[in-house]
Tab-separated table of C-alpha atoms in Angstrom:
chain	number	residue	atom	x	y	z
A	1	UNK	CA	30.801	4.489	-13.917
A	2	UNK	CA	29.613	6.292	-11.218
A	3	UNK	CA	31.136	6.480	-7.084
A	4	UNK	CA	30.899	4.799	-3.945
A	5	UNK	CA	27.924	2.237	-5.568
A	6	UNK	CA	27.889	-1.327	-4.190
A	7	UNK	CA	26.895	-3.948	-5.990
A	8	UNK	CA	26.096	-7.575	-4.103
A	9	UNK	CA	24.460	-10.413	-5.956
A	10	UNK	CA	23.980	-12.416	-8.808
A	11	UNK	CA	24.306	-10.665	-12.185
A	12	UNK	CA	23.663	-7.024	-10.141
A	13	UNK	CA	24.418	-4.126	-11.485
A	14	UNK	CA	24.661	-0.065	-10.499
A	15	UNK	CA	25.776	1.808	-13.550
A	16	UNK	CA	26.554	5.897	-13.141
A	17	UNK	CA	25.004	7.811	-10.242
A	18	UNK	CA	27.099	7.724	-6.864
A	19	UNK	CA	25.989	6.032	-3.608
A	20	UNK	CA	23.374	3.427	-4.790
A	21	UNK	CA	22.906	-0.089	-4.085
A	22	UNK	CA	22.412	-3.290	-6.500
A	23	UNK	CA	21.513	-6.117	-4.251
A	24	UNK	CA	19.769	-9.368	-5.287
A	25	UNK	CA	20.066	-11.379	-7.887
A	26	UNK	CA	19.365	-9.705	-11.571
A	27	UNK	CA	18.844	-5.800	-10.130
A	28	UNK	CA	19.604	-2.604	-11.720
A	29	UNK	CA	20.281	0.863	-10.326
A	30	UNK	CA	20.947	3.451	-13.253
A	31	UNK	CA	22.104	6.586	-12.070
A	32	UNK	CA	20.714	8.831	-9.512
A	33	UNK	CA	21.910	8.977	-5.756
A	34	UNK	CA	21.004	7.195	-2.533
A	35	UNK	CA	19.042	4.985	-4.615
A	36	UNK	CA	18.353	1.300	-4.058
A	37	UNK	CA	17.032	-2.057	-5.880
A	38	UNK	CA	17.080	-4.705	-2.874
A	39	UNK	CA	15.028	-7.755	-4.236
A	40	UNK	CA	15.201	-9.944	-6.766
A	41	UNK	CA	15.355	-8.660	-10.533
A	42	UNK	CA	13.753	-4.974	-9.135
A	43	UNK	CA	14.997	-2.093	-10.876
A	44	UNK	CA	16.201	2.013	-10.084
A	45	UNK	CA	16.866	4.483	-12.822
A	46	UNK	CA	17.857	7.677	-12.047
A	47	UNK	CA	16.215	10.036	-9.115
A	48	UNK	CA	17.081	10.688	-5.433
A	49	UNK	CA	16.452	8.080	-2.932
A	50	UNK	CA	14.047	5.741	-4.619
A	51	UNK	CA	14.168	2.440	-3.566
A	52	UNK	CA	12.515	-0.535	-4.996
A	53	UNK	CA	12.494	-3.454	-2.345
A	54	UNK	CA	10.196	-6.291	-3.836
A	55	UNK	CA	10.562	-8.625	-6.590
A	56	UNK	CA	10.504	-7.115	-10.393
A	57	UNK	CA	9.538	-4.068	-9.341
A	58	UNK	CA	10.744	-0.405	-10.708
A	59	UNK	CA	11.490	3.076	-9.732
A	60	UNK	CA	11.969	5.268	-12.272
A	61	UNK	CA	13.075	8.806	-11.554
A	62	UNK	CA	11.601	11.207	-8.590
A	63	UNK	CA	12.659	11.085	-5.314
A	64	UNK	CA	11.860	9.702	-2.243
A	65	UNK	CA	9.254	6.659	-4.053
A	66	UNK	CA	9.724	3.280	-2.699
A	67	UNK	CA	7.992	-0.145	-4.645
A	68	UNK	CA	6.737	-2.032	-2.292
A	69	UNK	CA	4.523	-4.495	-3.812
A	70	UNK	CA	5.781	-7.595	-5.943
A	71	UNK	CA	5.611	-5.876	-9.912
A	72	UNK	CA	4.954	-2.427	-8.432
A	73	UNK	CA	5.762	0.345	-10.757
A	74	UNK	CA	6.161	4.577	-9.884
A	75	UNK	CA	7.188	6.669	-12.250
A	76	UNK	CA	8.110	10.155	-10.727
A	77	UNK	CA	6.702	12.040	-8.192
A	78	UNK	CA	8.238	12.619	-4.449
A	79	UNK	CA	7.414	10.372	-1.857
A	80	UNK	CA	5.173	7.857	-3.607
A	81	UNK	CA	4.391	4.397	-2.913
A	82	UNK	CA	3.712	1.045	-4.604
A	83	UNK	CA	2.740	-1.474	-2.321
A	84	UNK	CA	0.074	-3.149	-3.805
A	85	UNK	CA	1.056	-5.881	-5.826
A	86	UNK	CA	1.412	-4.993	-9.690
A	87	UNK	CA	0.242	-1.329	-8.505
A	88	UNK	CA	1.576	1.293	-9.941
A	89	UNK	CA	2.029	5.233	-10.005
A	90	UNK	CA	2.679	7.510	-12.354
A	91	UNK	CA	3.296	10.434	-10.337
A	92	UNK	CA	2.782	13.531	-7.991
A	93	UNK	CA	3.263	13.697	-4.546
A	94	UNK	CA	2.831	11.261	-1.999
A	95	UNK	CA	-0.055	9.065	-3.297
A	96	UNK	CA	-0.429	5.064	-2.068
A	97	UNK	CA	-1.252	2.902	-4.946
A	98	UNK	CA	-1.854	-0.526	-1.501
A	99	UNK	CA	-4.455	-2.592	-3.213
A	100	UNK	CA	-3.274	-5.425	-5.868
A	101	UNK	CA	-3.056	-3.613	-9.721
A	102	UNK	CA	-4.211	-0.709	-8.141
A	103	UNK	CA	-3.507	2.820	-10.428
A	104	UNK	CA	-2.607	6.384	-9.449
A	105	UNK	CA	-2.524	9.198	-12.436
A	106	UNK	CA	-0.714	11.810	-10.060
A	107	UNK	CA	-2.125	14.622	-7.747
A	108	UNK	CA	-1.246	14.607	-4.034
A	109	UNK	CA	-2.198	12.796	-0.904
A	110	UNK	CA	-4.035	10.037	-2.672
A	111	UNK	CA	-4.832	6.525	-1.901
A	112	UNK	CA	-5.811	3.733	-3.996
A	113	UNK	CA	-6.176	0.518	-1.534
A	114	UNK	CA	-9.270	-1.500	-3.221
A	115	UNK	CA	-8.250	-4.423	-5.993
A	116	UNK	CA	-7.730	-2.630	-9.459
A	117	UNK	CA	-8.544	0.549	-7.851
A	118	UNK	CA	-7.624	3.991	-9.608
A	119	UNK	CA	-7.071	7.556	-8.929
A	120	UNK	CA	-6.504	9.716	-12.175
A	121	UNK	CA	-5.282	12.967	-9.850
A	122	UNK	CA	-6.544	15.389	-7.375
A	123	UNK	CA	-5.682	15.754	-3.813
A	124	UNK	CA	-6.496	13.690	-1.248
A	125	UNK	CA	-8.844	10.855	-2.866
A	126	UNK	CA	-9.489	7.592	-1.960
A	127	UNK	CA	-10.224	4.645	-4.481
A	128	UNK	CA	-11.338	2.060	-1.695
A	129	UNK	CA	-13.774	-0.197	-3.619
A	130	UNK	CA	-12.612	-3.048	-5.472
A	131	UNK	CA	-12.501	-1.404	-9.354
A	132	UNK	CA	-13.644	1.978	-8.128
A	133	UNK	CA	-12.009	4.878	-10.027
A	134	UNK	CA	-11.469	8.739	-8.830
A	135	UNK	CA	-11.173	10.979	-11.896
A	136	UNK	CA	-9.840	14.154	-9.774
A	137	UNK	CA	-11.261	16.726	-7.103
A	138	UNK	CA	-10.672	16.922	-3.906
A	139	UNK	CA	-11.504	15.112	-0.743
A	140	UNK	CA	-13.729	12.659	-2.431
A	141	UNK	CA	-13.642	8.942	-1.375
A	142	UNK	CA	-15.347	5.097	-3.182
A	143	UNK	CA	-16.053	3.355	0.457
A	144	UNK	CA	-14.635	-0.386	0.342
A	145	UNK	CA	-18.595	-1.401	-0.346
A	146	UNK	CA	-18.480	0.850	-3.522
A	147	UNK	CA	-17.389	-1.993	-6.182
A	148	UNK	CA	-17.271	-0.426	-9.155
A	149	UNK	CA	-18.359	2.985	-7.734
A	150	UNK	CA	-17.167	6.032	-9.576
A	151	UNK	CA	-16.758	10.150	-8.693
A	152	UNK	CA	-15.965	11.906	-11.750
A	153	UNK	CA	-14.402	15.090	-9.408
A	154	UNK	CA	-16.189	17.814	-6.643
A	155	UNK	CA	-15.399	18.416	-3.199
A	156	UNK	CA	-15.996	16.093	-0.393
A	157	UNK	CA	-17.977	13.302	-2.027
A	158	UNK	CA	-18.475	9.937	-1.184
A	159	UNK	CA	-20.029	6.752	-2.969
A	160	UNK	CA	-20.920	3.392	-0.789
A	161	UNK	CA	-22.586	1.260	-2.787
A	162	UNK	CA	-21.760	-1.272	-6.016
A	163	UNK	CA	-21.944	0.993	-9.153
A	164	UNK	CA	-22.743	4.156	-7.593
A	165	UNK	CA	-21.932	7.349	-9.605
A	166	UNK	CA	-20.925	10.949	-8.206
A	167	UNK	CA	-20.285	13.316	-10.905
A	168	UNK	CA	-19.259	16.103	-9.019
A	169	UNK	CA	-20.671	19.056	-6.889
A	170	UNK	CA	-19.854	19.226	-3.234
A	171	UNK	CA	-20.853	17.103	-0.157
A	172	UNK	CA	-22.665	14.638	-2.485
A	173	UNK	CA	-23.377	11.391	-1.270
A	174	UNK	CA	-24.241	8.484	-3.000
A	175	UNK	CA	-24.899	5.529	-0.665
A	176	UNK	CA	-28.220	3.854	-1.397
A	177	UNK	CA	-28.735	-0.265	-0.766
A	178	UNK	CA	-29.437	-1.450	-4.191
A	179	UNK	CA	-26.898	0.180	-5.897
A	180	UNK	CA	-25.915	1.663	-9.440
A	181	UNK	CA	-27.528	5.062	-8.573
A	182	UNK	CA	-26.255	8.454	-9.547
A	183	UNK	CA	-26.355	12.181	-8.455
A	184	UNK	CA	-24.925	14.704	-11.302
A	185	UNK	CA	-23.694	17.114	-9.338
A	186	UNK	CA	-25.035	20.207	-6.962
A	187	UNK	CA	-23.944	20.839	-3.115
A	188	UNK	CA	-25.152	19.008	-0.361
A	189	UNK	CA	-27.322	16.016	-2.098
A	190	UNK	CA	-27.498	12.752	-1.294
A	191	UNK	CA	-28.981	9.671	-2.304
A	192	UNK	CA	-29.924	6.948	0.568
A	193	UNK	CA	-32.008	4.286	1.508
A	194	UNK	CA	-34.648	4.867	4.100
């Protein structure tokens, strides 16, 4: 089914949708338009212009998300990326899951670049810490020294340190030397070392 797909490579296959590509051993395109599953065993269903362009990884609907990373997963959105290895996203608007089984909810404008680093939504995060998490808000960042470093939401808060806590407010900042400390919320606080 489908028009004008092309199909090149081992067991490939573009079924429906018109202008797609299959190419690489074992890929799938369902559907959709302009779409594209260039390496090995990767996958496309449905959407416009997705393209996923590492081994076993998947695009599923939305348009304009490319899977970068080897296992990388999106599912939705516009303009998404997977490049992280095994990272995945599950939607909005052009959020970067880089770091390995790193995890973005949705939201816009979000990065996720530390190991098993996740942003649930908002706009603008950034999940730099290896296992730092974002729950939402806006502007709010886990530095690459925040291991395990969490902001629950706010405005414009950062965390530094391993298992630092931000739960919210605006312009807190959590960035003392030892470590798992926390600031509830408020505007303007910050916890440091002297």
């Amino acid at each position: 089914g489908g028009a004008q797909n092309a199909v090149h490579g081992l067991s490939a296959v573009a079924v429906g949708g018109t202008l797609n590509i299959a190419k690489g051993m074992n890929t799938f395109v369902g559907a959709g338009h302009l779409s594209k599953a260039t390496a090995d065993y990767s996958v496309v269903v449905g959407g416009l212009c997705n393209s996923a362009a590492a081994l076993s990884s998947v695009v599923v609907g939305g348009k304009g998300n490319t899977a970068l990373g080897q296992g990388a997963a999106i599912v939705g959105g516009i303009g998404n990326t997977a490049s992280g290895q095994y990272g995945a996203v599950a939607g909005g608007s052009s959020n970067e899951a880089s770091g390995t089984q790193s995890f973005i909810g949705g939201g816009c404008d979000n990065t996720a670049s530390g190991q098993y680093g996740a942003v649930a939504g908002g706009y603008t995060n950034c999940a730099e810490g290896t296992a730092s998490t974002i729950a939402g808000g806006n502007c709010n960042c886990v530095r690459s020294g925040g291991t395990y470093g969490t902001i629950a939401g706010g405005l414009s808060g950062f965390v530094e340190c391993c298992g630092d806590f931000l739960g919210g407010g605006i312009n807190g900042k959590v960035c003392a030397c030892y470590g798992c400390n926390t600031i509830v919320g408020g505007c303007g606080n910050s916890l440091t070392s002297t």
